[in-house]
Short mmCIF file of C-alpha atoms and ligand atoms in Angstrom, two decimals:
data_model
loop_
_atom_site.label_atom_id
_atom_site.label_comp_id
_atom_site.label_asym_id
_atom_site.label_seq_id
_atom_site.Cartn_x
_atom_site.Cartn_y
_atom_site.Cartn_z
CA MET A 1 -0.09 0.06 0.32
CA LYS A 2 1.02 3.65 -0.44
CA TYR A 3 0.16 4.67 3.20
CA THR A 4 0.79 3.44 6.43
CA ARG A 5 -1.37 4.37 9.41
CA LYS A 6 1.59 7.09 9.81
CA ASP A 7 0.18 8.81 6.70
CA PHE A 8 -3.14 9.61 8.89
CA PRO A 9 -3.93 11.58 12.12
CA ASP A 10 -3.42 9.38 15.29
CA ASP A 11 -7.09 9.01 16.35
CA PHE A 12 -7.89 7.60 12.81
CA LEU A 13 -9.74 4.09 12.39
CA PHE A 14 -9.08 1.67 9.84
CA GLY A 15 -11.49 -1.29 9.74
CA VAL A 16 -13.27 -3.36 7.56
CA ALA A 17 -17.57 -3.85 6.75
CA THR A 18 -19.60 -6.96 6.32
CA SER A 19 -23.17 -7.54 6.69
CA SER A 20 -25.13 -10.18 8.20
CA TYR A 21 -27.38 -11.76 5.22
CA GLN A 22 -24.09 -11.61 3.01
CA ILE A 23 -22.28 -13.87 5.10
CA GLU A 24 -23.80 -15.37 8.22
CA GLY A 25 -25.99 -18.23 6.76
CA HIS A 26 -29.65 -17.60 7.40
CA SER A 27 -30.21 -21.31 7.75
CA PHE A 28 -28.60 -21.55 10.95
CA GLY A 29 -29.67 -20.34 14.84
CA GLY A 30 -33.23 -20.08 14.45
CA ALA A 31 -33.25 -16.99 11.83
CA GLY A 32 -36.64 -16.36 10.03
CA ARG A 33 -37.12 -16.14 6.41
CA THR A 34 -36.16 -12.90 5.20
CA HIS A 35 -37.90 -10.83 2.17
CA TRP A 36 -34.45 -12.27 0.69
CA ASP A 37 -34.97 -15.21 0.71
CA ASP A 38 -38.54 -14.82 -0.94
CA PHE A 39 -36.68 -12.54 -3.83
CA SER A 40 -33.93 -14.59 -4.54
CA ALA A 41 -36.60 -17.54 -4.97
CA THR A 42 -38.31 -15.68 -7.63
CA PRO A 43 -37.11 -16.43 -11.16
CA GLY A 44 -34.93 -13.73 -12.99
CA ASN A 45 -34.41 -11.56 -9.72
CA VAL A 46 -31.10 -12.73 -8.58
CA LYS A 47 -28.21 -14.53 -10.51
CA ASN A 48 -28.38 -18.28 -10.30
CA ALA A 49 -31.28 -17.49 -7.79
CA GLU A 50 -28.49 -17.71 -5.23
CA ASN A 51 -29.27 -16.84 -1.74
CA GLY A 52 -27.80 -16.31 1.71
CA ALA A 53 -28.63 -19.60 3.36
CA ILE A 54 -25.29 -20.66 3.76
CA ALA A 55 -23.38 -17.62 2.72
CA VAL A 56 -19.63 -17.73 3.88
CA ASP A 57 -21.12 -19.80 7.13
CA HIS A 58 -19.79 -16.89 9.22
CA TYR A 59 -22.29 -17.73 11.62
CA HIS A 60 -20.10 -20.99 12.73
CA ARG A 61 -16.89 -19.44 11.67
CA TYR A 62 -16.74 -16.00 13.27
CA GLU A 63 -13.57 -16.62 15.52
CA GLN A 64 -11.84 -17.31 12.50
CA ASP A 65 -13.17 -14.66 10.47
CA LEU A 66 -12.27 -12.01 13.57
CA ASP A 67 -8.90 -13.85 13.85
CA LEU A 68 -8.19 -12.06 10.42
CA VAL A 69 -9.39 -9.10 11.13
CA ALA A 70 -6.90 -8.30 14.47
CA ALA A 71 -4.30 -10.29 12.62
CA ALA A 72 -4.57 -7.50 9.90
CA GLY A 73 -4.20 -4.87 12.45
CA LEU A 74 -7.95 -2.90 11.76
CA ASP A 75 -8.98 -1.15 14.52
CA CYS A 76 -12.88 -1.48 13.51
CA TYR A 77 -15.22 -3.93 12.52
CA ARG A 78 -18.18 -2.36 11.07
CA PHE A 79 -20.71 -5.77 11.23
CA SER A 80 -24.53 -5.70 10.58
CA THR A 81 -27.02 -7.55 13.00
CA SER A 82 -29.85 -9.42 11.18
CA TRP A 83 -33.33 -8.35 12.34
CA ALA A 84 -34.92 -11.68 10.87
CA ARG A 85 -32.11 -13.61 13.35
CA VAL A 86 -33.09 -11.36 16.45
CA MET A 87 -36.74 -11.74 15.96
CA PRO A 88 -37.25 -14.26 13.13
CA ASP A 89 -41.44 -12.84 12.96
CA GLY A 90 -40.32 -9.30 13.28
CA LYS A 91 -41.49 -9.08 16.56
CA THR A 92 -40.76 -11.96 19.18
CA ALA A 93 -37.14 -12.22 20.24
CA ASN A 94 -35.08 -15.08 19.56
CA PRO A 95 -32.96 -16.13 22.35
CA GLU A 96 -30.31 -18.08 19.83
CA GLY A 97 -30.01 -15.03 18.07
CA LEU A 98 -29.57 -13.07 20.81
CA ASP A 99 -26.73 -15.18 21.93
CA PHE A 100 -24.92 -15.44 18.62
CA TYR A 101 -24.60 -11.27 18.55
CA ASP A 102 -23.40 -11.67 22.12
CA ARG A 103 -20.74 -14.19 21.69
CA LEU A 104 -19.65 -12.10 18.41
CA THR A 105 -19.22 -8.84 20.58
CA ASP A 106 -17.14 -10.52 22.89
CA ALA A 107 -15.16 -12.32 20.49
CA MET A 108 -14.38 -8.65 19.03
CA LEU A 109 -13.56 -7.27 22.40
CA GLU A 110 -11.48 -10.19 23.18
CA ARG A 111 -9.03 -9.42 19.96
CA GLY A 112 -8.98 -5.84 20.60
CA ILE A 113 -11.38 -4.88 18.18
CA LYS A 114 -13.93 -1.81 18.32
CA PRO A 115 -17.64 -3.65 17.64
CA CYS A 116 -19.24 -1.28 15.25
CA ALA A 117 -22.83 -2.02 14.78
CA THR A 118 -25.36 -1.69 12.02
CA LEU A 119 -29.11 -2.82 12.84
CA TYR A 120 -30.61 -3.18 9.66
CA HIS A 121 -28.45 -4.28 6.19
CA TRP A 122 -31.51 -5.33 4.13
CA GLU A 123 -32.91 -8.69 5.36
CA LEU A 124 -36.37 -7.55 6.22
CA PRO A 125 -38.18 -10.59 8.14
CA SER A 126 -40.79 -11.68 5.46
CA ALA A 127 -43.39 -11.65 8.31
CA LEU A 128 -43.22 -7.66 8.18
CA ALA A 129 -43.15 -7.78 4.42
CA ASP A 130 -46.50 -9.27 4.49
CA LEU A 131 -47.18 -6.40 6.48
CA GLY A 132 -46.26 -3.78 3.94
CA GLY A 133 -42.70 -3.79 5.16
CA TRP A 134 -41.39 -0.12 4.13
CA ARG A 135 -44.33 0.86 3.05
CA ASN A 136 -45.98 0.64 6.39
CA ARG A 137 -45.81 3.36 8.73
CA ASP A 138 -45.70 1.43 11.67
CA ILE A 139 -42.34 -0.32 10.51
CA ALA A 140 -40.88 2.46 12.38
CA SER A 141 -42.08 1.40 15.71
CA TRP A 142 -41.10 -2.35 15.01
CA PHE A 143 -37.49 -1.09 14.19
CA GLY A 144 -37.59 0.58 17.32
CA ASP A 145 -38.91 -2.46 19.29
CA TYR A 146 -36.20 -4.38 17.51
CA THR A 147 -33.58 -1.91 18.48
CA GLN A 148 -34.81 -1.77 22.21
CA THR A 149 -34.31 -5.54 22.43
CA LEU A 150 -31.28 -5.99 20.63
CA MET A 151 -29.20 -3.10 22.32
CA SER A 152 -30.43 -3.93 25.95
CA ARG A 153 -28.51 -7.11 25.45
CA ILE A 154 -25.19 -5.80 23.65
CA GLY A 155 -25.60 -2.13 23.37
CA ASP A 156 -22.98 -1.81 26.40
CA ARG A 157 -20.30 -3.11 24.34
CA MET A 158 -20.80 -1.22 21.18
CA TYR A 159 -17.79 1.06 20.05
CA SER A 160 -20.69 3.08 17.56
CA VAL A 161 -23.79 2.05 16.04
CA ALA A 162 -26.08 3.37 13.34
CA PRO A 163 -29.69 2.08 12.37
CA ILE A 164 -29.49 1.73 8.51
CA ASN A 165 -27.13 0.82 5.86
CA GLU A 166 -27.67 2.76 2.89
CA PRO A 167 -31.08 4.25 3.01
CA TRP A 168 -31.03 4.84 -0.78
CA CYS A 169 -30.80 1.02 -1.34
CA VAL A 170 -33.47 0.22 1.07
CA ALA A 171 -35.65 2.53 -0.79
CA TRP A 172 -35.24 3.59 -4.26
CA LEU A 173 -33.44 0.30 -5.49
CA SER A 174 -35.47 -1.68 -4.07
CA HIS A 175 -38.81 0.04 -4.70
CA PHE A 176 -38.64 2.12 -7.79
CA MET A 177 -36.28 -0.24 -9.70
CA GLY A 178 -36.97 -2.98 -8.48
CA TYR A 179 -33.27 -4.46 -8.58
CA HIS A 180 -33.33 -5.51 -4.62
CA ALA A 181 -35.83 -6.87 -2.27
CA PRO A 182 -38.74 -6.81 -2.23
CA GLY A 183 -38.40 -6.07 -6.18
CA LEU A 184 -41.19 -3.27 -6.60
CA ARG A 185 -41.38 -0.49 -8.91
CA ASP A 186 -44.16 1.55 -7.70
CA ILE A 187 -43.64 5.27 -7.31
CA ARG A 188 -46.15 5.31 -4.36
CA ALA A 189 -44.37 2.81 -2.39
CA THR A 190 -40.87 4.51 -3.09
CA ALA A 191 -42.33 7.73 -1.62
CA ARG A 192 -43.56 6.05 1.36
CA ALA A 193 -40.18 3.83 1.95
CA MET A 194 -37.88 6.88 1.39
CA HIS A 195 -39.75 8.49 4.16
CA HIS A 196 -40.34 5.52 6.51
CA VAL A 197 -36.52 4.89 6.37
CA LEU A 198 -35.75 7.81 7.73
CA LEU A 199 -38.65 7.65 10.03
CA ALA A 200 -37.08 4.23 11.49
CA HIS A 201 -33.49 5.85 11.63
CA GLY A 202 -34.84 8.48 14.03
CA THR A 203 -36.55 6.35 16.04
CA ALA A 204 -33.93 4.12 16.40
CA ILE A 205 -31.57 6.75 17.54
CA GLN A 206 -33.90 7.92 20.07
CA THR A 207 -34.23 4.18 21.58
CA MET A 208 -30.60 4.23 21.78
CA ARG A 209 -30.38 7.79 23.38
CA ASP A 210 -32.98 6.19 26.31
CA LEU A 211 -30.41 3.67 26.80
CA GLY A 212 -27.90 5.94 27.43
CA MET A 213 -25.84 5.03 24.52
CA ASP A 214 -23.41 7.36 22.45
CA ASN A 215 -21.47 7.35 19.50
CA LEU A 216 -24.33 6.41 17.26
CA GLY A 217 -24.27 7.83 13.34
CA ALA A 218 -26.11 7.63 9.99
CA VAL A 219 -24.48 5.75 7.03
CA PHE A 220 -25.40 6.78 3.52
CA ASN A 221 -24.37 5.38 0.01
CA LEU A 222 -23.38 8.41 -2.04
CA GLU A 223 -22.81 8.51 -5.77
CA TRP A 224 -21.44 11.39 -7.73
CA ALA A 225 -23.46 12.19 -10.51
CA THR A 226 -22.18 13.76 -13.77
CA PRO A 227 -23.66 15.49 -16.38
CA ALA A 228 -23.48 13.56 -19.71
CA ASP A 229 -22.59 16.76 -21.77
CA GLY A 230 -22.95 20.18 -21.27
CA SER A 231 -26.25 20.81 -21.95
CA PRO A 232 -29.00 22.14 -19.59
CA GLU A 233 -31.16 19.06 -19.76
CA ALA A 234 -28.01 17.04 -19.05
CA GLN A 235 -27.28 19.01 -15.97
CA GLY A 236 -30.46 19.61 -14.47
CA LYS A 237 -31.25 15.25 -14.92
CA ALA A 238 -27.43 14.87 -13.02
CA ALA A 239 -28.73 17.48 -10.54
CA LEU A 240 -32.17 15.02 -9.93
CA TYR A 241 -30.30 12.02 -9.75
CA ASP A 242 -28.24 14.16 -7.02
CA SER A 243 -31.36 14.51 -5.10
CA ILE A 244 -32.90 11.51 -5.10
CA TYR A 245 -29.39 9.67 -4.38
CA ASN A 246 -27.68 11.72 -2.48
CA HIS A 247 -29.51 15.13 -0.85
CA TRP A 248 -33.20 13.52 -0.14
CA TYR A 249 -31.29 11.22 2.88
CA LEU A 250 -28.61 13.55 4.09
CA SER A 251 -31.15 16.68 3.77
CA GLY A 252 -33.72 14.98 5.95
CA VAL A 253 -31.66 13.87 8.74
CA PHE A 254 -29.88 16.77 8.86
CA LYS A 255 -32.07 19.77 7.94
CA GLY A 256 -35.42 18.24 8.28
CA ALA A 257 -36.45 18.98 4.73
CA TYR A 258 -36.65 17.28 1.51
CA PRO A 259 -35.30 18.68 -1.84
CA ALA A 260 -37.90 20.52 -3.68
CA ASN A 261 -36.68 19.01 -7.16
CA VAL A 262 -37.92 15.75 -5.79
CA LEU A 263 -40.56 16.63 -3.32
CA GLU A 264 -42.23 18.42 -6.47
CA GLU A 265 -43.06 14.74 -7.92
CA LEU A 266 -43.44 12.66 -4.96
CA GLU A 267 -45.64 14.89 -2.64
CA PRO A 268 -48.75 13.38 -3.64
CA HIS A 269 -47.45 9.95 -2.74
CA MET A 270 -46.07 10.58 0.79
CA PRO A 271 -47.89 9.53 3.75
CA GLN A 272 -49.99 11.82 5.81
CA ASN A 273 -48.48 14.29 8.16
CA TRP A 274 -44.98 13.38 6.65
CA GLN A 275 -43.59 17.07 7.91
CA ASP A 276 -44.59 15.79 11.20
CA ASP A 277 -41.99 13.22 11.68
CA PHE A 278 -39.14 15.46 11.14
CA PRO A 279 -38.18 16.30 15.22
CA THR A 280 -37.88 12.36 15.20
CA ILE A 281 -35.95 11.86 11.76
CA THR A 282 -33.48 14.55 12.79
CA THR A 283 -32.31 13.40 16.32
CA PRO A 284 -28.88 14.66 16.58
CA VAL A 285 -26.07 11.77 15.69
CA ASP A 286 -22.54 11.91 16.62
CA TRP A 287 -20.95 10.93 13.57
CA CYS A 288 -22.02 10.64 9.63
CA GLY A 289 -20.73 7.46 7.56
CA LEU A 290 -20.24 7.83 3.75
CA ASN A 291 -20.08 4.67 1.36
CA TYR A 292 -18.88 5.44 -1.55
CA TYR A 293 -18.06 3.52 -4.90
CA THR A 294 -18.55 5.19 -7.87
CA ARG A 295 -19.93 8.04 -10.17
CA LYS A 296 -22.76 8.06 -12.70
CA LEU A 297 -22.98 9.96 -16.25
CA ILE A 298 -26.30 11.16 -16.50
CA GLY A 299 -28.40 12.55 -19.26
CA PRO A 300 -32.51 13.07 -20.26
CA ASP A 301 -34.25 10.34 -21.06
CA ALA A 302 -37.82 9.62 -22.90
CA GLY A 303 -40.72 8.61 -20.43
CA PRO A 304 -42.15 9.96 -17.06
CA TRP A 305 -40.66 11.09 -14.23
CA PRO A 306 -37.62 10.72 -13.24
CA ALA A 307 -36.99 10.74 -17.28
CA LEU A 308 -33.09 10.25 -16.51
CA LYS A 309 -30.65 7.63 -17.81
CA GLU A 310 -27.24 6.33 -16.87
CA ILE A 311 -24.70 6.87 -19.70
CA GLU A 312 -21.49 4.46 -19.84
CA GLY A 313 -18.68 6.49 -19.01
CA PRO A 314 -15.05 6.39 -20.37
CA LEU A 315 -13.29 5.53 -16.95
CA PRO A 316 -11.53 2.35 -16.45
CA LYS A 317 -14.53 0.12 -14.36
CA THR A 318 -14.72 -2.69 -11.70
CA LEU A 319 -16.24 -6.20 -12.23
CA MET A 320 -19.22 -4.13 -11.14
CA GLY A 321 -19.12 -2.34 -14.17
CA TRP A 322 -18.55 0.96 -11.98
CA GLU A 323 -16.25 3.27 -12.91
CA ILE A 324 -13.56 4.28 -10.69
CA TYR A 325 -13.83 7.86 -9.62
CA PRO A 326 -11.85 8.50 -6.23
CA GLU A 327 -12.27 12.12 -6.78
CA GLY A 328 -16.26 11.59 -6.16
CA LEU A 329 -15.21 10.27 -2.74
CA TYR A 330 -13.22 13.53 -2.25
CA ASN A 331 -16.07 15.52 -3.72
CA PHE A 332 -18.18 14.19 -1.14
CA LEU A 333 -16.47 14.29 1.77
CA THR A 334 -15.92 18.59 1.35
CA ARG A 335 -19.27 18.98 0.26
CA THR A 336 -21.01 16.73 3.25
CA ALA A 337 -19.11 18.74 5.58
CA ARG A 338 -19.89 21.99 4.00
CA ASP A 339 -23.64 21.54 3.64
CA TYR A 340 -24.74 19.29 6.10
CA THR A 341 -22.42 18.10 8.86
CA GLY A 342 -20.08 21.15 9.59
CA ASP A 343 -17.79 19.88 12.49
CA LEU A 344 -19.28 16.49 13.00
CA PRO A 345 -16.99 13.45 12.35
CA LEU A 346 -17.20 11.76 9.00
CA ILE A 347 -16.59 8.22 8.14
CA VAL A 348 -15.78 6.54 4.99
CA THR A 349 -17.99 3.40 6.19
CA GLU A 350 -17.51 1.58 3.40
CA ASN A 351 -15.24 1.77 0.05
CA GLY A 352 -13.51 -1.02 -2.20
CA LEU A 353 -14.06 -2.87 -5.25
CA ALA A 354 -15.04 -6.16 -6.85
CA SER A 355 -12.64 -8.41 -9.15
CA PRO A 356 -12.70 -11.69 -10.61
CA ASP A 357 -10.22 -13.03 -8.30
CA VAL A 358 -8.67 -16.56 -8.48
CA ILE A 359 -6.09 -18.54 -6.20
CA GLU A 360 -2.94 -19.51 -8.33
CA ASN A 361 -0.37 -21.49 -6.20
CA GLY A 362 -2.16 -20.39 -3.26
CA ASN A 363 -2.10 -16.95 -3.19
CA VAL A 364 -4.56 -14.30 -4.55
CA ASP A 365 -2.85 -11.56 -6.30
CA ASP A 366 -5.42 -8.22 -6.60
CA PRO A 367 -3.17 -5.29 -7.55
CA GLN A 368 -6.16 -3.65 -8.54
CA ARG A 369 -7.62 -3.82 -5.02
CA ILE A 370 -4.50 -2.29 -4.24
CA ALA A 371 -4.30 0.77 -6.59
CA TYR A 372 -8.32 1.23 -5.87
CA LEU A 373 -7.54 1.45 -2.04
CA ASN A 374 -4.58 3.86 -2.58
CA ALA A 375 -6.18 6.29 -4.80
CA HIS A 376 -9.10 6.35 -2.63
CA MET A 377 -6.99 6.93 0.63
CA ASP A 378 -5.47 9.66 -1.47
CA LYS A 379 -8.54 11.52 -1.42
CA VAL A 380 -9.54 11.05 2.23
CA ARG A 381 -5.88 12.57 3.06
CA LYS A 382 -6.58 15.44 1.05
CA ALA A 383 -9.95 16.15 2.56
CA ILE A 384 -8.42 15.85 5.86
CA ALA A 385 -5.24 18.04 4.61
CA GLU A 386 -8.23 20.69 4.21
CA GLY A 387 -9.54 20.35 7.37
CA VAL A 388 -12.53 17.97 6.60
CA PRO A 389 -13.01 15.87 10.13
CA VAL A 390 -12.50 12.45 8.29
CA LYS A 391 -12.10 10.16 11.34
CA GLY A 392 -12.02 6.68 9.75
CA TYR A 393 -11.53 4.22 6.41
CA TYR A 394 -13.64 0.86 6.39
CA ILE A 395 -12.95 -1.35 3.57
CA TRP A 396 -15.68 -3.02 1.97
CA SER A 397 -15.53 -6.29 2.51
CA LEU A 398 -13.60 -8.46 5.00
CA LEU A 399 -14.46 -11.40 2.76
CA ASP A 400 -16.00 -12.45 -0.51
CA ASN A 401 -19.62 -12.71 0.03
CA TYR A 402 -23.06 -13.01 -1.06
CA GLU A 403 -23.42 -9.38 -3.52
CA TRP A 404 -27.29 -9.30 -3.33
CA ALA A 405 -28.69 -9.64 -6.92
CA CYS A 406 -25.69 -10.64 -8.39
CA GLY A 407 -25.63 -13.43 -6.22
CA TYR A 408 -21.55 -14.99 -5.56
CA GLU A 409 -19.83 -13.52 -8.73
CA GLN A 410 -18.74 -10.46 -7.49
CA ARG A 411 -15.66 -10.75 -4.95
CA PHE A 412 -15.41 -7.28 -2.81
CA GLY A 413 -13.16 -9.42 -0.39
CA LEU A 414 -9.60 -8.90 1.35
CA VAL A 415 -10.04 -12.60 1.92
CA HIS A 416 -11.11 -14.87 -0.84
CA VAL A 417 -13.64 -17.33 -0.10
CA ASN A 418 -13.91 -20.45 -1.89
CA PHE A 419 -17.61 -21.02 -2.03
CA ASP A 420 -17.91 -24.62 -2.06
CA THR A 421 -15.38 -25.53 0.99
CA LEU A 422 -15.84 -21.59 2.70
CA GLU A 423 -11.88 -21.78 2.74
CA ARG A 424 -10.65 -18.74 3.61
CA THR A 425 -7.04 -17.29 1.95
CA PRO A 426 -5.77 -13.83 2.61
CA LYS A 427 -5.31 -12.00 -0.90
CA ALA A 428 -2.57 -9.92 -1.57
CA SER A 429 -4.61 -6.99 -0.80
CA TYR A 430 -5.03 -8.20 2.94
CA HIS A 431 -1.39 -8.74 3.44
CA ALA A 432 -0.46 -5.11 1.80
CA LEU A 433 -2.75 -3.54 4.24
CA ALA A 434 -1.61 -5.32 6.95
CA ASN A 435 1.69 -4.63 6.72
CA SER A 436 0.75 -0.57 6.21
CA LEU A 437 -1.36 -0.67 9.50
CA ARG A 438 1.02 -3.00 11.60
CA ARG A 439 2.01 -0.49 14.83
O1 IFM B 501 -22.26 -5.47 -1.01
C1 IFM B 501 -22.51 -4.27 -0.91
C2 IFM B 501 -23.05 -3.81 0.76
O2 IFM B 501 -24.28 -4.60 0.98
C3 IFM B 501 -23.68 -2.12 0.57
N1 IFM B 501 -23.12 -1.56 0.06
C4 IFM B 501 -22.35 -1.80 -1.15
C5 IFM B 501 -21.79 -2.95 -1.58
C6 IFM B 501 -21.05 -3.35 -2.85
O3 IFM B 501 -22.78 -3.46 -3.53
#
């Protein structure tokens, strides 16, 4: 790697991120059915109809996996807890599920790793999907109850907690584009999900404050929108994309308002009295997490609102087909601090790439991952040098895992996983990182 710990401030934290459904194995430990089990069982939704029933069996191999986190010299482990494991029907506690997260927490602490939890990374219990899922306003109180149950058990040992991973994915990707569970393509469902996901966030923050917890945050996925050409139409559509993708969530949480260029279309579909929820949604947080991967070139398109399209860009791409655009991370760090968060600590809570990694002679050579991480760390350093309070950088992901609608094809891990034997093999990027983090 180009940088070592010494190139970052003394209190800067390095971490890796994972999520429950992508690694644990949801057929174990009494976890309930999730809407991803339903979505993936429906033809055409997920590559090879793969699901997270086994995933990479982290449920049984978590000690070995945490050994890898510790041996890399990482400070933080950003993991998520599965609502369906803790409450298989979304409402009733599963002692086995609580015991698992209790063991996992202690295993991190025993290794000197800071537990950084996310309460929802997309595995909605099917029983709650039956009740309308994110379309139903009651999801905020169900989520509050889940937060209360789980954090009453492990909240005393968390280093940090964020309620929801990537609200754009929960709402737009899943209810408007239909790419993720529940696979809807419905503008009214989308508007409701876009609001309820933030209401659930605020409700969970209040629940954890009432439990006396601190170091609570919000995690957004941000994607830089570049106009496809110099035309006013392309500029307007890029601005709209930016509002739908980025500003809606940041502005909701930090300003208690939604962007006008989105609201003018979604207002008729919003739940009743949505404005009254902002005091909950804007409950103060202690840090802001940014997940960043790429940018999109955006231009106008025919058809109903939002009448925009993504245009293939010229930059080198990852296996996901995502352009590599580190400047976007710098842009977001500076813009978020300037327009939304001020002195609040920012953390890059996800950054990484998928590549077609293979084992050869026992080694996995992934120079493209090392280059990608270096290029993005460059931008983190640049932002810090300009006074942006960036306090951490977490890599997605520790392990190759279930990449949702892409199944198991897209390998994001620092550690290779053989999906037949589940054997773990640290890649060259893992070894490079471990060298650079060594104290
Ligand atoms: O794998 C996902 C993760 O679940 C959320 N953030 C983006 C990652 C890569 O697509």
